[in-house]
Coordinates of C-alpha atoms and ligand atoms in Angstrom, one line a residue:
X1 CA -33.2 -3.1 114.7
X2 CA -36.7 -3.3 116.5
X3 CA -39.2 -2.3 114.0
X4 CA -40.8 1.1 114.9
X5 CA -44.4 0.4 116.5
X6 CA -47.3 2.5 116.0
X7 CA -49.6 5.1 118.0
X8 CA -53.4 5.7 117.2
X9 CA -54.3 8.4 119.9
X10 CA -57.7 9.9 119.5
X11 CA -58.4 12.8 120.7
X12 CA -54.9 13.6 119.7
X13 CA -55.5 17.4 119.5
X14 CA -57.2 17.5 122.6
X15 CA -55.1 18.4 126.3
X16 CA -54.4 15.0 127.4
X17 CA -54.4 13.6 124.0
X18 CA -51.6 15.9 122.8
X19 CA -49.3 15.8 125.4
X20 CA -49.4 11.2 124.8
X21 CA -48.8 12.2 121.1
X22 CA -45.7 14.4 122.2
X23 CA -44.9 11.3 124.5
X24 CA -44.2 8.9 122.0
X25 CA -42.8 10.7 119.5
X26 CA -40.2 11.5 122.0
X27 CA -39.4 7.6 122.2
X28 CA -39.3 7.5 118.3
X29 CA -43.0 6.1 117.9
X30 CA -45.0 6.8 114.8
X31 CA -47.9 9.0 115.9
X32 CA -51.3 9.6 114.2
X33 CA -53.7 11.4 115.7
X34 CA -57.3 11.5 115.2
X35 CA -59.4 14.2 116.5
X36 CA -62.8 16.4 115.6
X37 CA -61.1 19.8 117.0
X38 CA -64.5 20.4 118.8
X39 CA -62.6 20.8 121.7
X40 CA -59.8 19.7 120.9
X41 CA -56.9 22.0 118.8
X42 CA -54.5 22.2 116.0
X43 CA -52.3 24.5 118.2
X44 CA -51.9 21.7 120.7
X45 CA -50.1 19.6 118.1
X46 CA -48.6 22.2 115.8
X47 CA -45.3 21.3 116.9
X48 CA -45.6 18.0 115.5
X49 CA -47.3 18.8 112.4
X50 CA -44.0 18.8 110.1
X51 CA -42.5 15.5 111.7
X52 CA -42.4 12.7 109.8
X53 CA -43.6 10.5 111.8
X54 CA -46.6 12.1 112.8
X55 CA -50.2 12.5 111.1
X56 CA -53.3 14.3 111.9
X57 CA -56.3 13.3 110.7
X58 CA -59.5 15.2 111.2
X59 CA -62.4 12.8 112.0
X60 CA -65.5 12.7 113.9
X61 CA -64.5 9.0 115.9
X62 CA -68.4 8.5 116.3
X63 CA -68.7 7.7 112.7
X64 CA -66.7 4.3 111.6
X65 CA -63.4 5.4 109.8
X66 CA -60.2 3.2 107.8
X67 CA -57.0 3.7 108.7
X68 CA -54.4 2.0 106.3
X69 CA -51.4 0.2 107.7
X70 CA -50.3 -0.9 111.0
X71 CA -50.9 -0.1 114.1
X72 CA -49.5 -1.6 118.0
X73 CA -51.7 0.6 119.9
X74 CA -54.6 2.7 120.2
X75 CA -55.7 4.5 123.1
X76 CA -59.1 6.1 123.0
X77 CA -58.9 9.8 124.8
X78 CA -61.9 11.0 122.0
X79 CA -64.6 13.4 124.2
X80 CA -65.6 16.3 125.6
X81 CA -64.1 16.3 129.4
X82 CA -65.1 19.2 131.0
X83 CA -68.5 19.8 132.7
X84 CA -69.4 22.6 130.4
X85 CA -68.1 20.8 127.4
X86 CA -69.9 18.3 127.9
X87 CA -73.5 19.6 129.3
X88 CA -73.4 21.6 125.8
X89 CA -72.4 18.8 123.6
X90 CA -74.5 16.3 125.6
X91 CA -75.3 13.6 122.3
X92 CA -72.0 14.4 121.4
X93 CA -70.4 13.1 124.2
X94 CA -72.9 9.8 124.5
X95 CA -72.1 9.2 120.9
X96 CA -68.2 9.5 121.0
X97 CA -68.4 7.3 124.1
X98 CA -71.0 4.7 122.4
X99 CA -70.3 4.4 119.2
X100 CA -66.5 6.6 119.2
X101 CA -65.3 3.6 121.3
X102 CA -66.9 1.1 119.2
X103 CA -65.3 2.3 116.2
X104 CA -61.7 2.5 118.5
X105 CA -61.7 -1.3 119.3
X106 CA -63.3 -1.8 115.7
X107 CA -60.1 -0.4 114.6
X108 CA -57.7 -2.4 117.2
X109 CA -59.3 -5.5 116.5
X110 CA -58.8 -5.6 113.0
X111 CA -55.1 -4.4 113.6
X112 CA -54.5 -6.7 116.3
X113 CA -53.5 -3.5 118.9
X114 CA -53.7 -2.9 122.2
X115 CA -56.4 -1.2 123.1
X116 CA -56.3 1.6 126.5
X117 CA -60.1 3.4 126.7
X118 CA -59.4 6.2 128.4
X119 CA -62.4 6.5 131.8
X120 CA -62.4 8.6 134.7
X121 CA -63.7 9.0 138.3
X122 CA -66.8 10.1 137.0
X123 CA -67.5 6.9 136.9
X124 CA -67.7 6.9 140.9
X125 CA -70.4 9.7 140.8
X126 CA -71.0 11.2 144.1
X127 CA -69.4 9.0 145.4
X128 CA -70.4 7.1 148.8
X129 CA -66.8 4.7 149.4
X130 CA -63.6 7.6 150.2
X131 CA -60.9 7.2 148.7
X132 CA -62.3 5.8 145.6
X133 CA -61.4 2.0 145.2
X134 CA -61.5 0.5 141.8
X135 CA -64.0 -2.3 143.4
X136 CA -66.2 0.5 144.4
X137 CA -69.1 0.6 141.5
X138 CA -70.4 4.3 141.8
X139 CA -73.2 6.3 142.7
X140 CA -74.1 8.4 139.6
X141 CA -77.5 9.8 138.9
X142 CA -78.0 8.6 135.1
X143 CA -81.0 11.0 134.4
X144 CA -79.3 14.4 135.8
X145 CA -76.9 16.5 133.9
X146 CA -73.8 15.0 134.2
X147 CA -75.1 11.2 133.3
X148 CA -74.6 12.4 129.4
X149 CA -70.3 11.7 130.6
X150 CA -70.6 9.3 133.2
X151 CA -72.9 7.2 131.4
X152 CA -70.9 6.9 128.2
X153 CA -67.9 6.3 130.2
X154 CA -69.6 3.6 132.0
X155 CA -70.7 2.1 129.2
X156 CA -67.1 2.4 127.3
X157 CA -65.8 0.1 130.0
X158 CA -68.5 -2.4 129.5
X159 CA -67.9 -2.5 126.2
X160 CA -64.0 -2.3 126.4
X161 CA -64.3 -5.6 128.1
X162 CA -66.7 -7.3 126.4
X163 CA -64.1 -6.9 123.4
X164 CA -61.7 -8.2 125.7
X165 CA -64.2 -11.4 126.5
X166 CA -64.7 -12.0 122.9
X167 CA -62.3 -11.2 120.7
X168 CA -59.6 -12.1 123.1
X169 CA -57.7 -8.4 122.9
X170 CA -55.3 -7.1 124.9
X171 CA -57.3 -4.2 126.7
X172 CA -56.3 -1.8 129.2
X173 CA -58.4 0.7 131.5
X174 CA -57.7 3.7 133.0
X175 CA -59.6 5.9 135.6
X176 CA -58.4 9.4 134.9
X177 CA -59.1 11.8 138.3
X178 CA -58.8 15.9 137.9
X179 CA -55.9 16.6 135.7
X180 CA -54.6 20.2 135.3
X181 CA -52.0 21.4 132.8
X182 CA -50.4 23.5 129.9
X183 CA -52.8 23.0 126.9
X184 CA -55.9 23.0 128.7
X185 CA -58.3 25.6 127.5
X186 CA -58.4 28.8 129.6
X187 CA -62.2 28.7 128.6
X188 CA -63.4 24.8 129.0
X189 CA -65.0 26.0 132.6
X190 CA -63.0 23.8 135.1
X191 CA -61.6 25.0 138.1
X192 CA -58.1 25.3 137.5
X193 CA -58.4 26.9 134.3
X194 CA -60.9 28.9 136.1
X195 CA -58.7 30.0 138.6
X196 CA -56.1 30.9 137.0
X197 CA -57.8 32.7 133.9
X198 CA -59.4 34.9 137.0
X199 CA -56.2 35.2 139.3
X200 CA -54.2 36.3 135.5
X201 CA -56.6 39.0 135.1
X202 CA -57.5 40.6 138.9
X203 CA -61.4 38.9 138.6
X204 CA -62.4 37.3 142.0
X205 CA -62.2 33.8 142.0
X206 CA -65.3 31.9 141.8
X207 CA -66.4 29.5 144.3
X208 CA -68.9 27.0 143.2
X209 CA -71.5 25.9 146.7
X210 CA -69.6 26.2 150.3
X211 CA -66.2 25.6 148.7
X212 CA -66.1 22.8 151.6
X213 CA -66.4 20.1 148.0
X214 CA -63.0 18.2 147.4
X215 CA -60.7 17.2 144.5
X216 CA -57.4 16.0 144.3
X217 CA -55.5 17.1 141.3
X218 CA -52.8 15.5 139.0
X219 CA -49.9 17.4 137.2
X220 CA -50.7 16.0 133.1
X221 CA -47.0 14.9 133.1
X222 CA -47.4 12.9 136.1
X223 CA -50.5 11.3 134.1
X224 CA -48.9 10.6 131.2
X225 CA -46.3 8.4 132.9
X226 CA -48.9 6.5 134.7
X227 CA -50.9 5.9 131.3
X228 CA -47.7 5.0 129.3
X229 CA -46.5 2.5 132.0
X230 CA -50.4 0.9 132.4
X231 CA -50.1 0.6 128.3
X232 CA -46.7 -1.2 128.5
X233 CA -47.8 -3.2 131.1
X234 CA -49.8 -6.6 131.4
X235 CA -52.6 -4.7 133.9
X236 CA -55.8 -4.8 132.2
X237 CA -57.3 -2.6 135.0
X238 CA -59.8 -0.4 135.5
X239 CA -56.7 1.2 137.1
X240 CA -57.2 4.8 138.9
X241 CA -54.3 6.9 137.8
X242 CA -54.5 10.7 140.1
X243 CA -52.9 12.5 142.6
X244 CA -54.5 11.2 146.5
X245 CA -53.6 14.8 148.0
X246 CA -56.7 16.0 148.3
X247 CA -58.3 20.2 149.1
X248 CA -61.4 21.5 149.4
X249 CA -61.9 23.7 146.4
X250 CA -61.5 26.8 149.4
X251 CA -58.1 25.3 150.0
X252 CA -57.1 25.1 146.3
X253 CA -58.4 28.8 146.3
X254 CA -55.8 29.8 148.4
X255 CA -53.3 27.4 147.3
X256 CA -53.6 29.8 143.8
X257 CA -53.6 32.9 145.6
X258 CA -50.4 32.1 147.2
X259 CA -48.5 31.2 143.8
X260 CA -49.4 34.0 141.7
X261 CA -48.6 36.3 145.3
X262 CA -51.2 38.7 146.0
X263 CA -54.8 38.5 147.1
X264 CA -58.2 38.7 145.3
X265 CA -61.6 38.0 146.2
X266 CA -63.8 35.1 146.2
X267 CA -67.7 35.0 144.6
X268 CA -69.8 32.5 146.0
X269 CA -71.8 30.9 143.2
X270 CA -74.5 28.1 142.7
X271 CA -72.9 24.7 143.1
X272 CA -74.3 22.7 140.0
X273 CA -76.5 19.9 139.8
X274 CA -74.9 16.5 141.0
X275 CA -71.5 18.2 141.5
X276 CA -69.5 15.4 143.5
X277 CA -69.1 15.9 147.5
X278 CA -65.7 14.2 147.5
X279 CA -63.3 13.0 145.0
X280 CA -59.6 11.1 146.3
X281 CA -57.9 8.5 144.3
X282 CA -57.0 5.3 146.3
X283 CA -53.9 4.4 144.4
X284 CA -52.9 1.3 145.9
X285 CA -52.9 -0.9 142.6
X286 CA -51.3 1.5 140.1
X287 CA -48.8 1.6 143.1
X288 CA -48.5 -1.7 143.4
X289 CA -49.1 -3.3 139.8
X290 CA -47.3 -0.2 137.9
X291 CA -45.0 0.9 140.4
X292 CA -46.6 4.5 139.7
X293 CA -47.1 7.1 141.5
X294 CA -47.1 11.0 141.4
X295 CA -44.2 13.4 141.8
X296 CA -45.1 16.4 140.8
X297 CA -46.5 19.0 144.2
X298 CA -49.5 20.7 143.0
X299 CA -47.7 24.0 143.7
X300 CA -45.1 23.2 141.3
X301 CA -47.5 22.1 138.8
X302 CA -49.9 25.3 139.7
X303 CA -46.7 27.5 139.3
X304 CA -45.7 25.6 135.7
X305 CA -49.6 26.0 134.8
X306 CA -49.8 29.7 135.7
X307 CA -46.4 30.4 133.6
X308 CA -48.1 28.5 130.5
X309 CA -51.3 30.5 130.7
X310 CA -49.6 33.7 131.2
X311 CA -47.8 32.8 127.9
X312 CA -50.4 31.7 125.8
X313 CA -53.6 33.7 126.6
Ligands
UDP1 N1 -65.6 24.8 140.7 C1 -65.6 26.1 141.4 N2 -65.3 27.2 140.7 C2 -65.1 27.2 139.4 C3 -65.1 26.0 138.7 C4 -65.4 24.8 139.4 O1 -65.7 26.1 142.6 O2 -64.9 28.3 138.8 C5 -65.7 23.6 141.5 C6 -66.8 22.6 141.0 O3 -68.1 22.9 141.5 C7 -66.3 21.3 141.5 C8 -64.7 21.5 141.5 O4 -64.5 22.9 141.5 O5 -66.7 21.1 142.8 C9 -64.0 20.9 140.3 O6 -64.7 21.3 139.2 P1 -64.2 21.0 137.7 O7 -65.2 21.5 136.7 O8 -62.8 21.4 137.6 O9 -64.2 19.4 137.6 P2 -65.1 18.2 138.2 O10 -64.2 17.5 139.1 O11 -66.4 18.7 138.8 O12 -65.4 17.4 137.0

């Protein structure tokens, strides 16, 4: 019988973070889960909370911490993702990014691991190249309000690879574009969240700038099967993992109108500082290397997302 391998996922509690956990112990893995609960929650994980082969510890990953035994993997998913989040927890999120992956390959080095750091299109910026390329390097502002998550991003690659340069590891990296979801909080200030918080409860929708900004969003489950197969894979990456259909945010507007049925109006607001122009996944490698690639329509997902928040809020 193959020996049952083990999970360090931190960030465990958070949205992404909890639906890995809930991944692997599916497919029998031992699970622990490490997470703050600054943005992250217990409800998110409750469900696993009695299993046996699941453990939650509460930790702050930007101080150094022991973990006894074995662990195969660890993927680092510890931060603040959302704009808000992270413009109010700006040292926060540089530390967790710094020193929070530090301490991560700290941890899979001395348990020999494989090691995932979990990075995003942030990383791009504002960015100039469309569709994103992995080879493209970024335009982001490192002084303006969003540098406090790029930046420590950035840097989390750097240093993900330097451990890979150095101490030999088996490393993996994966650029994470818009993800929407059950679990995510109806509060954490993003746009589908937003939406459907506002659509749920007759409030007009907001629309940050001209609306004429794009995104291209990814169904979580769709993610997670990206990630898992990257992990289990020999890529080392940085591999972008996200959906390439891509809407103006004016599009998307409508595209949640039509779900829930009905119409409600739209409030023009400020578009925030730095707010990326354009945002598309090229997914030619993940396609190629991982044979991934979306499945999930973003009106499904929207649909799924809608039924989850009408449910839980
Ligand atoms: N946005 C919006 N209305 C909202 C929230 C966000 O128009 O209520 C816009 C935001 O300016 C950005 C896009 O939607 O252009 C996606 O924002 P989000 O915060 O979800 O994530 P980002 O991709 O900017 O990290």
């Amino acid at each position: 019988m193959a020996t049952q391998k083990t999970v360090l996922v931190t960030g465990g509690a958070g949205f992404i973070g909890s639906h890995l956990c809930d991944w692997f112990m599916t497919r029998g893995y031992k699970v622990i889960a490490l997470d703050n609960l600054i943005t992250g929650s217990k409800s998110n994980i409750a469900h696993l909370m009695k299993n046996k082969n699941f453990e939650f510890i509460k930790h702050d990953l930007s101080k150094p911490i022991r973990i006894p035994g074995k662990i195969d993997y660890v993927l680092n998913f510890a931060s603040p993702a959302s704009p808000i989040d992270y413009l109010n927890l700006s040292i926060q999120t540089m530390k967790v990014g710094a020193l929070g992956t530090h301490n991560a390959l700290g941890i899979a080095k001395a348990k020999k691991a494989v090691f995932l750091q979990a990075s995003t299109s942030e990383v791009y910026g504002d960015p100039l190249v469309h569709p994103q390329t992995e080879d493209y390097w970024g335009n982001v502002n490192p002084i303006g309000p969003r540098g406090v998550y790029d930046e420590a991003k950035r840097f989390a690659e750097a240093l993900t690879l330097a451990y890979k340069k150095v101490h030999k590891m088996d490393v993996k990296i994966v650029r994470i574009f818009n993800t929407y979801g059950p679990r995510m909080r109806l509060k954490d200030g993003r746009v589908v969240p937003n939406f459907i918080d506002q659509i749920l409860h007759d409030k007009p929708l907001t629309i940050y700038g001209n609306g004429k900004q794009t995104r291209s969003f990814c169904y979580v489950d769709d993610l997670v099967d990206g990630i898992t197969k990257l992990l289990l894979s020999k890529e080392t990456g940085p591999v972008n993992i996200g959906n390439p259909r891509e809407f103006t945010i004016r599009e998307f507007a409508d595209l949640v109108m039509k779900t829930h049925g009905g119409k409600v109006k739209l409030a023009y607001e400020p578009l925030p500082t730095d707010d990326p122009k354009q945002r598309k996944p090229n997914i030619a490698l993940a396609r190629k290397t991982l044979g991934w690639e979306p499945k999930i329509p973003l009106e499904q997902g929207i649909q799924l997302t809608m039924d989850w928040f009408a449910k839980n809020s």
